Amino acid sequence: MSNFEKLSRQDPHVYEAIMNELKRQREGLEMIPSENFTSQAVLEAMGSILTNKYSEGYPTHRYYGGNQFIDVVEKLAQDRAKALFKVAHVNVQPYSGSPANLAIYMAVCKPGDTIMGQNLPDGGHLTHGFKTSLTGQIFNSVPYHVKPDGYLDVEEAARLAKEHKPKLIWIGATAYTRPLPFKEFAGIAEDCGAYLAADVSHISGLIAAGAHESPVDYVDIVMTTTHKTLRGPRGAMIMVTEKGLKKDPDLANKIDKTIFPGMQGGPHNHITAGIAIALAEASTPAFKEYGQQIVKNARALGESLKRRNIKLVTGGTDNHMLLIDLTPFGSGLGVFVQDALDRANITVNKNTIPKDPAPPFYPSGIRLGTPALTTRGMKEPEMDEIGGLIADVVDETMRILPSRQLPEDKNTRQAMIREFKEQLPANKRLEEVRQKVLKLCGRFPLYPGMA
Ligand SMILES: *Cc1c(COP(=O)(O)O)cnc(C)c1O
């Protein structure tokens, strides 16, 4: 399947785009912390004929005939998830993380109910009640924050929960580099009678590897995407814990009914197969080592950056992710550093930092992580080198920027970004970094034998 023989002849346009993307993945340092490289076995399952089948319902309770083999696949995914994460119940059908979260809301809340989640500019996810997400419009969202030192403000969350009596509390983040305080949040949820849902999308692979504490003993519901550190296909799972069933014996049933028929139609069976395979991979000793190495790599990268005077939110990391704070250089500079790193084949994303002085679309931080590089086999010595390369790019960005302040006026701002971008292709220092990146990538082949 992986040589694209049929596709290259039938549709050269799509084929060419896929080949270009494969080359981009091979020749760059993929450092967006929510991305990873799934195994070829998972890719084969995703490219399989399972995509042809409709199977609305759940194993042995389907609305269509001919599902005996689909049932085998979905049961394998369920059993493996339950064994790996030690949960009472799992639904492997959510199309992705965002709809899975919406299903959790609709299973335990009514529109207008009060909910609490980590504020988006403080590292929380859109779907935890941010104002531009439907979840912030359907529900009465009371966000909690991080302290000036970047750590979660547990005391504020406790105070807000007491005052607002939310129906549902989220613990989980998309830009947070420290352990999630599951136990403390369990106390907060119990005190106000709220359901507690852990969204471990970013860290579920670390949890599987024992590199981050599991929320399972502390929360009622666990949601994870399957394509981040867990290294499976794009998808999601909703798990219900023993604790959740004790609080609400009907909770598993409510979740299942909200996913189907409440929100979705037919499950994506080719994805379910990929999830089953990824879960088996995540149960191996090799994956334990992988998860531990992700964290060691993130720490090594952090140390390397700090040696070059690059400031990190909270001063470092305990997981797979780092947040660079660019405010010592100026305000709203994330976009420039992201573009300059792109020019050097280093892929990261600009990100808000706590108390960001600039607006969310022009934030003052850079979010980066080590899951994908660790999958390629890179270790501490490479992280050390990469930290130096990133610092070189930051230095060069500051050298060529005409101003350290992002202009307030929209047209002036866009002109500055455009002019900055236009000069990047000719920049010799960035080209030197790119050459070093190419050399490094060449030592860690990605998908050898594919195409
Ligand atoms: C990625 C992520 C999601 C959303 O997942 P999608 O598959 O992109 O919809 C939800 N919550 C958290 C914490 C995430 O990191």
Short mmCIF file of C-alpha atoms and ligand atoms in Angstrom, two decimals:
data_model
loop_
_atom_site.label_atom_id
_atom_site.label_comp_id
_atom_site.label_asym_id
_atom_site.label_seq_id
_atom_site.Cartn_x
_atom_site.Cartn_y
_atom_site.Cartn_z
CA MET A 1 0.00 0.00 0.00
CA SER A 2 2.78 2.38 0.79
CA ASN A 3 4.23 2.72 -2.69
CA PHE A 4 1.20 4.56 -4.04
CA GLU A 5 1.34 2.77 -7.42
CA LYS A 6 -2.35 3.20 -8.20
CA LEU A 7 -2.57 6.72 -6.86
CA SER A 8 0.47 8.04 -8.73
CA ARG A 9 -1.06 6.99 -12.05
CA GLN A 10 -4.67 7.90 -11.30
CA ASP A 11 -4.26 11.26 -9.58
CA PRO A 12 -0.83 12.84 -9.95
CA HIS A 13 -1.96 16.05 -8.21
CA VAL A 14 -2.87 14.44 -4.91
CA TYR A 15 0.06 12.03 -5.24
CA GLU A 16 2.51 14.89 -5.66
CA ALA A 17 1.14 16.70 -2.59
CA ILE A 18 1.52 13.54 -0.50
CA MET A 19 5.08 12.99 -1.74
CA ASN A 20 5.98 16.60 -0.96
CA GLU A 21 4.53 16.22 2.54
CA LEU A 22 6.47 12.98 3.07
CA LYS A 23 9.66 14.79 2.07
CA ARG A 24 8.80 17.67 4.42
CA GLN A 25 8.27 15.26 7.31
CA ARG A 26 11.53 13.46 6.53
CA GLU A 27 13.68 16.57 6.10
CA GLY A 28 12.45 18.63 9.02
CA LEU A 29 12.43 18.58 12.80
CA GLU A 30 8.78 18.07 13.72
CA MET A 31 8.47 19.76 17.08
CA ILE A 32 4.77 20.53 17.39
CA PRO A 33 4.03 18.70 20.66
CA SER A 34 0.63 17.40 19.53
CA GLU A 35 2.12 15.63 16.51
CA ASN A 36 3.80 12.29 16.07
CA PHE A 37 4.72 9.63 13.49
CA THR A 38 2.40 6.65 13.64
CA SER A 39 3.71 3.19 12.80
CA GLN A 40 3.47 1.65 9.34
CA ALA A 41 1.19 -1.04 10.80
CA VAL A 42 -1.24 1.69 11.89
CA LEU A 43 -0.98 3.31 8.45
CA GLU A 44 -1.79 0.00 6.78
CA ALA A 45 -4.92 -0.43 8.89
CA MET A 46 -6.00 3.14 8.12
CA GLY A 47 -5.56 2.50 4.41
CA SER A 48 -7.61 -0.69 4.56
CA ILE A 49 -11.04 -1.75 3.31
CA LEU A 50 -12.48 -1.29 6.79
CA THR A 51 -13.36 2.22 5.65
CA ASN A 52 -16.04 0.72 3.38
CA LYS A 53 -18.31 -0.55 6.14
CA TYR A 54 -21.22 1.02 7.99
CA SER A 55 -21.63 -0.19 11.56
CA GLU A 56 -23.83 2.23 13.50
CA GLY A 57 -24.27 0.96 17.04
CA TYR A 58 -21.83 -0.98 19.22
CA PRO A 59 -20.34 -4.52 19.00
CA THR A 60 -23.13 -7.15 18.75
CA HIS A 61 -25.73 -4.33 18.70
CA ARG A 62 -25.51 -2.92 15.19
CA TYR A 63 -28.07 -1.35 12.88
CA TYR A 64 -26.58 -3.02 9.79
CA GLY A 65 -25.74 -6.59 8.84
CA GLY A 66 -22.30 -7.92 8.04
CA ASN A 67 -20.51 -6.54 11.07
CA GLN A 68 -19.02 -9.73 12.50
CA PHE A 69 -15.44 -8.70 11.69
CA ILE A 70 -15.93 -5.05 12.56
CA ASP A 71 -17.10 -6.27 15.96
CA VAL A 72 -13.81 -8.13 16.38
CA VAL A 73 -11.84 -4.96 15.61
CA GLU A 74 -13.85 -2.70 17.92
CA LYS A 75 -13.78 -5.27 20.77
CA LEU A 76 -9.98 -5.51 20.44
CA ALA A 77 -9.68 -1.73 20.70
CA GLN A 78 -11.99 -1.63 23.73
CA ASP A 79 -10.29 -4.49 25.58
CA ARG A 80 -6.81 -3.09 24.95
CA ALA A 81 -7.82 0.41 26.11
CA LYS A 82 -9.42 -0.95 29.27
CA ALA A 83 -6.37 -3.07 30.10
CA LEU A 84 -3.82 -0.34 29.31
CA PHE A 85 -5.51 2.50 31.19
CA LYS A 86 -7.28 0.32 33.82
CA VAL A 87 -10.74 1.76 33.25
CA ALA A 88 -14.18 0.20 33.58
CA HIS A 89 -15.59 1.37 30.26
CA VAL A 90 -14.41 2.86 26.99
CA ASN A 91 -15.98 4.29 23.85
CA VAL A 92 -13.53 4.21 20.92
CA GLN A 93 -15.86 5.80 18.36
CA PRO A 94 -15.42 9.60 18.76
CA TYR A 95 -14.28 11.10 15.46
CA SER A 96 -11.71 13.28 17.24
CA GLY A 97 -10.97 15.04 20.51
CA SER A 98 -13.25 18.03 20.07
CA PRO A 99 -16.46 16.05 19.35
CA ALA A 100 -15.52 13.66 22.17
CA ASN A 101 -15.42 16.57 24.58
CA LEU A 102 -18.74 17.87 23.31
CA ALA A 103 -20.20 14.40 23.92
CA ILE A 104 -18.96 14.50 27.52
CA TYR A 105 -20.68 17.85 28.06
CA MET A 106 -23.95 16.63 26.56
CA ALA A 107 -23.84 13.42 28.62
CA VAL A 108 -23.59 15.17 32.00
CA CYS A 109 -24.77 18.78 31.44
CA LYS A 110 -27.65 20.72 29.95
CA PRO A 111 -27.16 23.87 27.87
CA GLY A 112 -26.72 26.82 30.22
CA ASP A 113 -25.13 24.76 33.01
CA THR A 114 -21.96 26.07 34.62
CA ILE A 115 -18.68 24.38 33.70
CA MET A 116 -15.04 25.04 34.58
CA GLY A 117 -11.85 24.55 32.59
CA GLN A 118 -8.35 25.95 32.26
CA ASN A 119 -8.39 29.29 30.44
CA LEU A 120 -7.12 29.04 26.85
CA PRO A 121 -4.38 31.72 27.07
CA ASP A 122 -3.28 29.92 30.27
CA GLY A 123 -2.75 26.66 28.40
CA GLY A 124 -6.25 25.16 28.34
CA HIS A 125 -7.99 23.76 25.27
CA LEU A 126 -10.61 25.61 23.21
CA THR A 127 -13.19 22.96 24.04
CA HIS A 128 -12.87 23.52 27.78
CA GLY A 129 -15.22 26.51 27.55
CA PHE A 130 -13.28 29.20 25.64
CA LYS A 131 -15.50 31.96 24.25
CA THR A 132 -14.79 31.28 20.56
CA SER A 133 -15.67 27.57 20.99
CA LEU A 134 -19.29 26.39 20.98
CA THR A 135 -18.56 25.02 24.45
CA GLY A 136 -18.09 28.58 25.73
CA GLN A 137 -21.38 29.64 24.15
CA ILE A 138 -23.63 26.71 25.08
CA PHE A 139 -22.45 26.59 28.70
CA ASN A 140 -21.77 29.16 31.38
CA SER A 141 -17.98 28.93 31.40
CA VAL A 142 -15.95 29.91 34.47
CA PRO A 143 -12.26 29.60 33.57
CA TYR A 144 -9.47 29.04 36.05
CA HIS A 145 -5.91 30.24 35.49
CA VAL A 146 -2.22 29.69 36.14
CA LYS A 147 -0.24 31.70 38.68
CA PRO A 148 2.42 34.24 37.63
CA ASP A 149 5.00 31.43 37.96
CA GLY A 150 3.11 29.44 35.29
CA TYR A 151 1.84 26.67 37.59
CA LEU A 152 -1.91 25.94 37.88
CA ASP A 153 -3.63 28.05 40.52
CA VAL A 154 -5.35 25.25 42.45
CA GLU A 155 -6.52 27.63 45.17
CA GLU A 156 -8.27 29.87 42.67
CA ALA A 157 -9.94 26.83 41.07
CA ALA A 158 -11.18 25.70 44.50
CA ARG A 159 -12.54 29.16 45.28
CA LEU A 160 -14.29 29.47 41.90
CA ALA A 161 -15.82 25.99 42.23
CA LYS A 162 -17.21 26.82 45.67
CA GLU A 163 -18.67 30.06 44.39
CA HIS A 164 -20.09 28.89 41.04
CA LYS A 165 -20.99 25.23 41.76
CA PRO A 166 -20.12 23.88 38.27
CA LYS A 167 -21.74 20.72 36.95
CA LEU A 168 -18.53 19.64 35.17
CA ILE A 169 -14.86 20.45 35.76
CA TRP A 170 -12.09 19.80 33.24
CA ILE A 171 -8.51 19.06 34.17
CA GLY A 172 -6.23 18.90 31.15
CA ALA A 173 -4.28 21.24 28.93
CA THR A 174 -2.78 21.82 25.56
CA ALA A 175 0.08 24.11 26.59
CA TYR A 176 1.23 23.17 30.08
CA THR A 177 4.61 21.70 30.98
CA ARG A 178 4.07 20.47 34.53
CA PRO A 179 2.24 17.50 36.12
CA LEU A 180 -1.56 17.89 36.23
CA PRO A 181 -2.79 17.97 39.86
CA PHE A 182 -5.49 15.30 39.49
CA LYS A 183 -5.74 14.60 43.21
CA GLU A 184 -6.27 18.24 44.17
CA PHE A 185 -8.94 18.63 41.50
CA ALA A 186 -10.70 15.48 42.74
CA GLY A 187 -11.10 17.21 46.10
CA ILE A 188 -12.43 20.35 44.41
CA ALA A 189 -14.97 18.38 42.33
CA GLU A 190 -16.12 16.32 45.31
CA ASP A 191 -16.67 19.45 47.41
CA CYS A 192 -19.08 20.94 44.86
CA GLY A 193 -20.57 17.69 43.51
CA ALA A 194 -19.24 18.23 39.97
CA TYR A 195 -18.27 15.55 37.51
CA LEU A 196 -14.51 15.63 36.95
CA ALA A 197 -13.22 14.93 33.45
CA ALA A 198 -9.51 14.57 32.67
CA ASP A 199 -8.58 15.53 29.11
CA VAL A 200 -5.21 13.81 28.71
CA SER A 201 -5.01 14.19 24.92
CA HIS A 202 -1.44 15.45 25.07
CA ILE A 203 -0.08 13.11 27.71
CA SER A 204 -1.91 9.78 27.30
CA GLY A 205 1.22 8.20 25.81
CA LEU A 206 3.21 9.38 28.82
CA ILE A 207 0.56 7.91 31.13
CA ALA A 208 0.69 4.58 29.26
CA ALA A 209 4.47 4.62 29.68
CA GLY A 210 4.34 5.53 33.37
CA ALA A 211 5.98 8.89 32.66
CA HIS A 212 3.02 10.89 34.03
CA GLU A 213 0.62 10.00 36.83
CA SER A 214 -2.66 8.45 35.67
CA PRO A 215 -5.89 10.33 36.44
CA VAL A 216 -7.92 7.12 36.61
CA ASP A 217 -8.15 6.91 40.43
CA TYR A 218 -9.19 10.55 40.74
CA VAL A 219 -11.63 11.42 37.97
CA ASP A 220 -14.97 10.20 36.62
CA ILE A 221 -14.26 10.49 32.92
CA VAL A 222 -11.04 10.42 30.88
CA MET A 223 -10.86 11.68 27.30
CA THR A 224 -7.83 11.29 25.10
CA THR A 225 -7.07 11.84 21.48
CA THR A 226 -5.24 8.87 19.99
CA HIS A 227 -2.85 10.69 17.65
CA LYS A 228 -0.60 12.67 19.99
CA THR A 229 1.87 10.99 22.38
CA LEU A 230 -0.22 7.80 22.12
CA ARG A 231 1.04 7.64 18.49
CA GLY A 232 -2.07 6.18 16.87
CA PRO A 233 -4.37 7.44 14.10
CA ARG A 234 -6.39 10.67 14.41
CA GLY A 235 -9.26 9.81 16.70
CA ALA A 236 -10.31 9.83 20.34
CA MET A 237 -11.57 7.67 23.20
CA ILE A 238 -13.83 8.45 26.14
CA MET A 239 -13.18 6.30 29.21
CA VAL A 240 -15.34 5.97 32.32
CA THR A 241 -13.58 5.04 35.57
CA GLU A 242 -14.78 2.89 38.48
CA LYS A 243 -15.02 6.12 40.43
CA GLY A 244 -17.27 7.59 37.74
CA LEU A 245 -19.56 4.56 37.80
CA LYS A 246 -19.79 4.82 41.56
CA LYS A 247 -20.85 8.47 41.30
CA ASP A 248 -23.28 7.74 38.48
CA PRO A 249 -24.00 4.07 37.60
CA ASP A 250 -25.55 5.23 34.31
CA LEU A 251 -22.51 7.27 33.23
CA ALA A 252 -21.10 4.77 30.69
CA ASN A 253 -24.51 4.39 29.12
CA LYS A 254 -24.98 8.17 28.95
CA ILE A 255 -21.63 8.60 27.16
CA ASP A 256 -22.34 5.82 24.67
CA LYS A 257 -25.81 7.15 23.87
CA THR A 258 -24.48 10.68 23.40
CA ILE A 259 -21.85 9.51 20.91
CA PHE A 260 -24.34 7.32 19.04
CA PRO A 261 -27.13 8.11 18.22
CA GLY A 262 -26.75 11.52 19.90
CA MET A 263 -23.92 13.04 17.90
CA GLN A 264 -22.43 10.66 15.38
CA GLY A 265 -23.44 8.15 12.74
CA GLY A 266 -21.20 5.33 11.57
CA PRO A 267 -17.88 4.83 13.34
CA HIS A 268 -14.65 5.08 11.32
CA ASN A 269 -13.73 1.41 11.44
CA HIS A 270 -10.35 1.79 9.71
CA ILE A 271 -9.44 4.27 12.46
CA THR A 272 -10.73 1.93 15.17
CA ALA A 273 -8.37 -0.73 13.81
CA GLY A 274 -5.48 1.74 13.91
CA ILE A 275 -6.36 2.60 17.51
CA ALA A 276 -6.37 -1.09 18.45
CA ILE A 277 -2.91 -1.51 16.92
CA ALA A 278 -1.54 1.63 18.59
CA LEU A 279 -2.89 0.47 21.96
CA ALA A 280 -1.08 -2.86 21.59
CA GLU A 281 2.11 -0.97 20.71
CA ALA A 282 1.63 1.28 23.74
CA SER A 283 1.45 -1.80 26.00
CA THR A 284 4.98 -2.94 25.17
CA PRO A 285 8.22 -2.39 27.15
CA ALA A 286 9.58 -0.55 24.10
CA PHE A 287 6.80 2.03 24.44
CA LYS A 288 7.56 2.48 28.15
CA GLU A 289 11.08 3.35 27.16
CA TYR A 290 9.75 5.65 24.43
CA GLY A 291 7.56 7.58 26.88
CA GLN A 292 10.40 7.98 29.38
CA GLN A 293 12.74 9.11 26.62
CA ILE A 294 10.25 11.77 25.46
CA VAL A 295 10.50 13.40 28.90
CA LYS A 296 14.29 13.02 29.13
CA ASN A 297 14.55 14.63 25.70
CA ALA A 298 12.26 17.53 26.65
CA ARG A 299 14.35 18.18 29.77
CA ALA A 300 17.61 18.03 27.79
CA LEU A 301 16.19 20.42 25.19
CA GLY A 302 15.08 22.79 27.97
CA GLU A 303 18.54 22.80 29.54
CA SER A 304 20.14 23.46 26.16
CA LEU A 305 17.81 26.43 25.51
CA LYS A 306 18.37 27.87 28.97
CA ARG A 307 22.14 27.72 28.51
CA ARG A 308 21.55 30.08 25.58
CA ASN A 309 19.47 32.43 27.74
CA ILE A 310 16.10 31.43 26.35
CA LYS A 311 13.37 31.81 28.95
CA LEU A 312 10.91 28.98 29.57
CA VAL A 313 7.47 29.27 31.17
CA THR A 314 7.74 27.67 34.67
CA GLY A 315 11.48 27.47 34.04
CA GLY A 316 11.40 24.01 32.47
CA THR A 317 9.33 20.88 31.92
CA ASP A 318 8.23 17.57 33.43
CA ASN A 319 6.50 16.28 30.31
CA HIS A 320 6.92 16.28 26.53
CA MET A 321 6.54 20.00 25.99
CA LEU A 322 8.29 23.34 26.43
CA LEU A 323 6.92 26.85 26.27
CA ILE A 324 9.40 29.53 25.25
CA ASP A 325 8.64 32.95 26.67
CA LEU A 326 9.79 35.57 24.17
CA THR A 327 8.76 38.60 26.24
CA PRO A 328 12.38 39.37 27.26
CA PHE A 329 12.87 40.20 23.54
CA GLY A 330 9.59 42.04 22.96
CA SER A 331 5.86 41.61 22.59
CA GLY A 332 3.93 39.46 20.08
CA LEU A 333 7.09 38.05 18.48
CA GLY A 334 5.99 34.38 18.28
CA VAL A 335 4.96 34.66 14.64
CA PHE A 336 8.43 35.84 13.56
CA VAL A 337 10.31 33.12 15.41
CA GLN A 338 7.88 30.50 14.06
CA ASP A 339 8.44 31.69 10.48
CA ALA A 340 12.22 31.85 10.90
CA LEU A 341 12.28 28.32 12.38
CA ASP A 342 10.12 27.14 9.47
CA ARG A 343 12.72 28.55 7.09
CA ALA A 344 15.29 26.33 8.86
CA ASN A 345 13.02 23.22 8.61
CA ILE A 346 12.16 23.32 12.32
CA THR A 347 8.39 23.11 12.80
CA VAL A 348 6.87 24.62 15.96
CA ASN A 349 3.83 26.74 16.75
CA LYS A 350 3.46 30.22 18.12
CA ASN A 351 1.49 30.10 21.34
CA THR A 352 0.08 32.35 24.02
CA ILE A 353 1.94 32.42 27.31
CA PRO A 354 0.40 33.22 30.71
CA LYS A 355 -0.40 36.97 30.96
CA ASP A 356 0.57 37.39 27.32
CA PRO A 357 0.90 41.11 26.58
CA ALA A 358 -0.13 40.49 22.93
CA PRO A 359 -3.42 39.22 21.38
CA PRO A 360 -3.94 35.40 20.93
CA PHE A 361 -3.36 35.44 17.16
CA TYR A 362 -0.02 37.22 17.67
CA PRO A 363 1.19 35.59 20.88
CA SER A 364 4.52 36.03 22.62
CA GLY A 365 5.43 32.38 23.03
CA ILE A 366 6.58 29.32 21.13
CA ARG A 367 5.29 25.84 21.99
CA LEU A 368 7.49 22.91 21.10
CA GLY A 369 7.95 19.30 22.11
CA THR A 370 9.79 16.04 21.66
CA PRO A 371 7.27 13.21 20.91
CA ALA A 372 7.88 13.06 17.14
CA LEU A 373 11.68 13.50 17.34
CA THR A 374 11.81 10.75 19.97
CA THR A 375 9.88 8.44 17.64
CA ARG A 376 12.64 9.02 15.06
CA GLY A 377 15.16 7.77 17.63
CA MET A 378 16.75 11.03 18.70
CA LYS A 379 18.15 11.27 22.22
CA GLU A 380 19.78 13.79 24.59
CA PRO A 381 22.84 14.61 22.40
CA GLU A 382 20.55 15.54 19.50
CA MET A 383 18.33 17.62 21.81
CA ASP A 384 21.39 19.47 22.96
CA GLU A 385 22.31 20.28 19.37
CA ILE A 386 18.72 21.23 18.44
CA GLY A 387 18.47 23.62 21.41
CA GLY A 388 21.54 25.40 20.02
CA LEU A 389 20.04 25.57 16.53
CA ILE A 390 16.78 27.02 17.86
CA ALA A 391 18.71 29.61 19.86
CA ASP A 392 20.68 30.51 16.71
CA VAL A 393 17.39 31.11 14.88
CA VAL A 394 15.96 33.20 17.74
CA ASP A 395 19.13 35.32 17.77
CA GLU A 396 19.00 35.81 14.01
CA THR A 397 15.29 36.71 14.18
CA MET A 398 16.02 39.43 16.74
CA ARG A 399 18.96 40.69 14.66
CA ILE A 400 16.87 41.21 11.52
CA LEU A 401 13.60 42.40 13.08
CA PRO A 402 13.05 46.11 12.43
CA SER A 403 11.17 46.46 15.74
CA ARG A 404 10.66 44.38 18.89
CA GLN A 405 7.10 45.61 19.18
CA LEU A 406 4.30 44.22 17.04
CA PRO A 407 2.50 47.29 15.62
CA GLU A 408 -1.04 47.88 16.91
CA ASP A 409 -2.31 49.02 13.52
CA LYS A 410 -3.46 46.06 11.45
CA ASN A 411 -2.02 47.21 8.11
CA THR A 412 1.37 48.17 9.54
CA ARG A 413 1.46 44.87 11.40
CA GLN A 414 0.71 42.81 8.30
CA ALA A 415 3.26 44.75 6.27
CA MET A 416 5.93 44.06 8.90
CA ILE A 417 5.15 40.33 8.92
CA ARG A 418 5.10 40.20 5.11
CA GLU A 419 8.42 42.03 4.75
CA PHE A 420 9.98 39.82 7.40
CA LYS A 421 8.83 36.68 5.55
CA GLU A 422 10.07 37.96 2.20
CA GLN A 423 13.65 38.29 3.38
CA LEU A 424 13.85 34.80 4.91
CA PRO A 425 14.65 32.75 1.76
CA ALA A 426 17.82 34.80 1.17
CA ASN A 427 19.03 34.66 4.77
CA LYS A 428 22.42 32.92 4.94
CA ARG A 429 22.44 32.18 8.67
CA LEU A 430 19.05 30.48 8.51
CA GLU A 431 20.22 28.49 5.50
CA GLU A 432 23.22 27.31 7.53
CA VAL A 433 20.88 26.09 10.28
CA ARG A 434 18.70 24.37 7.67
CA GLN A 435 21.73 22.50 6.31
CA LYS A 436 22.51 21.24 9.82
CA VAL A 437 18.89 20.16 10.26
CA LEU A 438 19.00 18.23 6.96
CA LYS A 439 22.15 16.46 8.08
CA LEU A 440 20.63 15.56 11.43
CA CYS A 441 17.43 14.26 9.82
CA GLY A 442 19.45 12.14 7.44
CA ARG A 443 20.85 10.22 10.41
CA PHE A 444 17.32 9.31 11.62
CA PRO A 445 15.43 7.95 8.60
CA LEU A 446 11.64 8.25 8.66
CA TYR A 447 9.44 5.57 7.04
CA PRO A 448 12.34 3.88 5.24
CA GLY A 449 11.12 2.08 2.14
CA MET A 450 7.96 4.16 1.76
CA ALA A 451 7.65 5.62 -1.73
C1 LIG B 1 -5.79 18.10 20.80
C2 LIG B 1 -6.69 18.33 21.94
C3 LIG B 1 -8.08 18.26 21.82
C4 LIG B 1 -8.80 18.20 20.49
O1 LIG B 1 -8.52 17.18 19.66
P1 LIG B 1 -8.85 17.26 18.09
O2 LIG B 1 -8.67 15.85 17.66
O3 LIG B 1 -7.90 18.23 17.51
O4 LIG B 1 -10.28 17.71 17.96
C5 LIG B 1 -8.85 18.38 22.96
N1 LIG B 1 -8.27 18.58 24.15
C6 LIG B 1 -6.94 18.70 24.31
C7 LIG B 1 -6.36 18.93 25.67
C8 LIG B 1 -6.10 18.58 23.22
O5 LIG B 1 -4.78 18.72 23.38
#
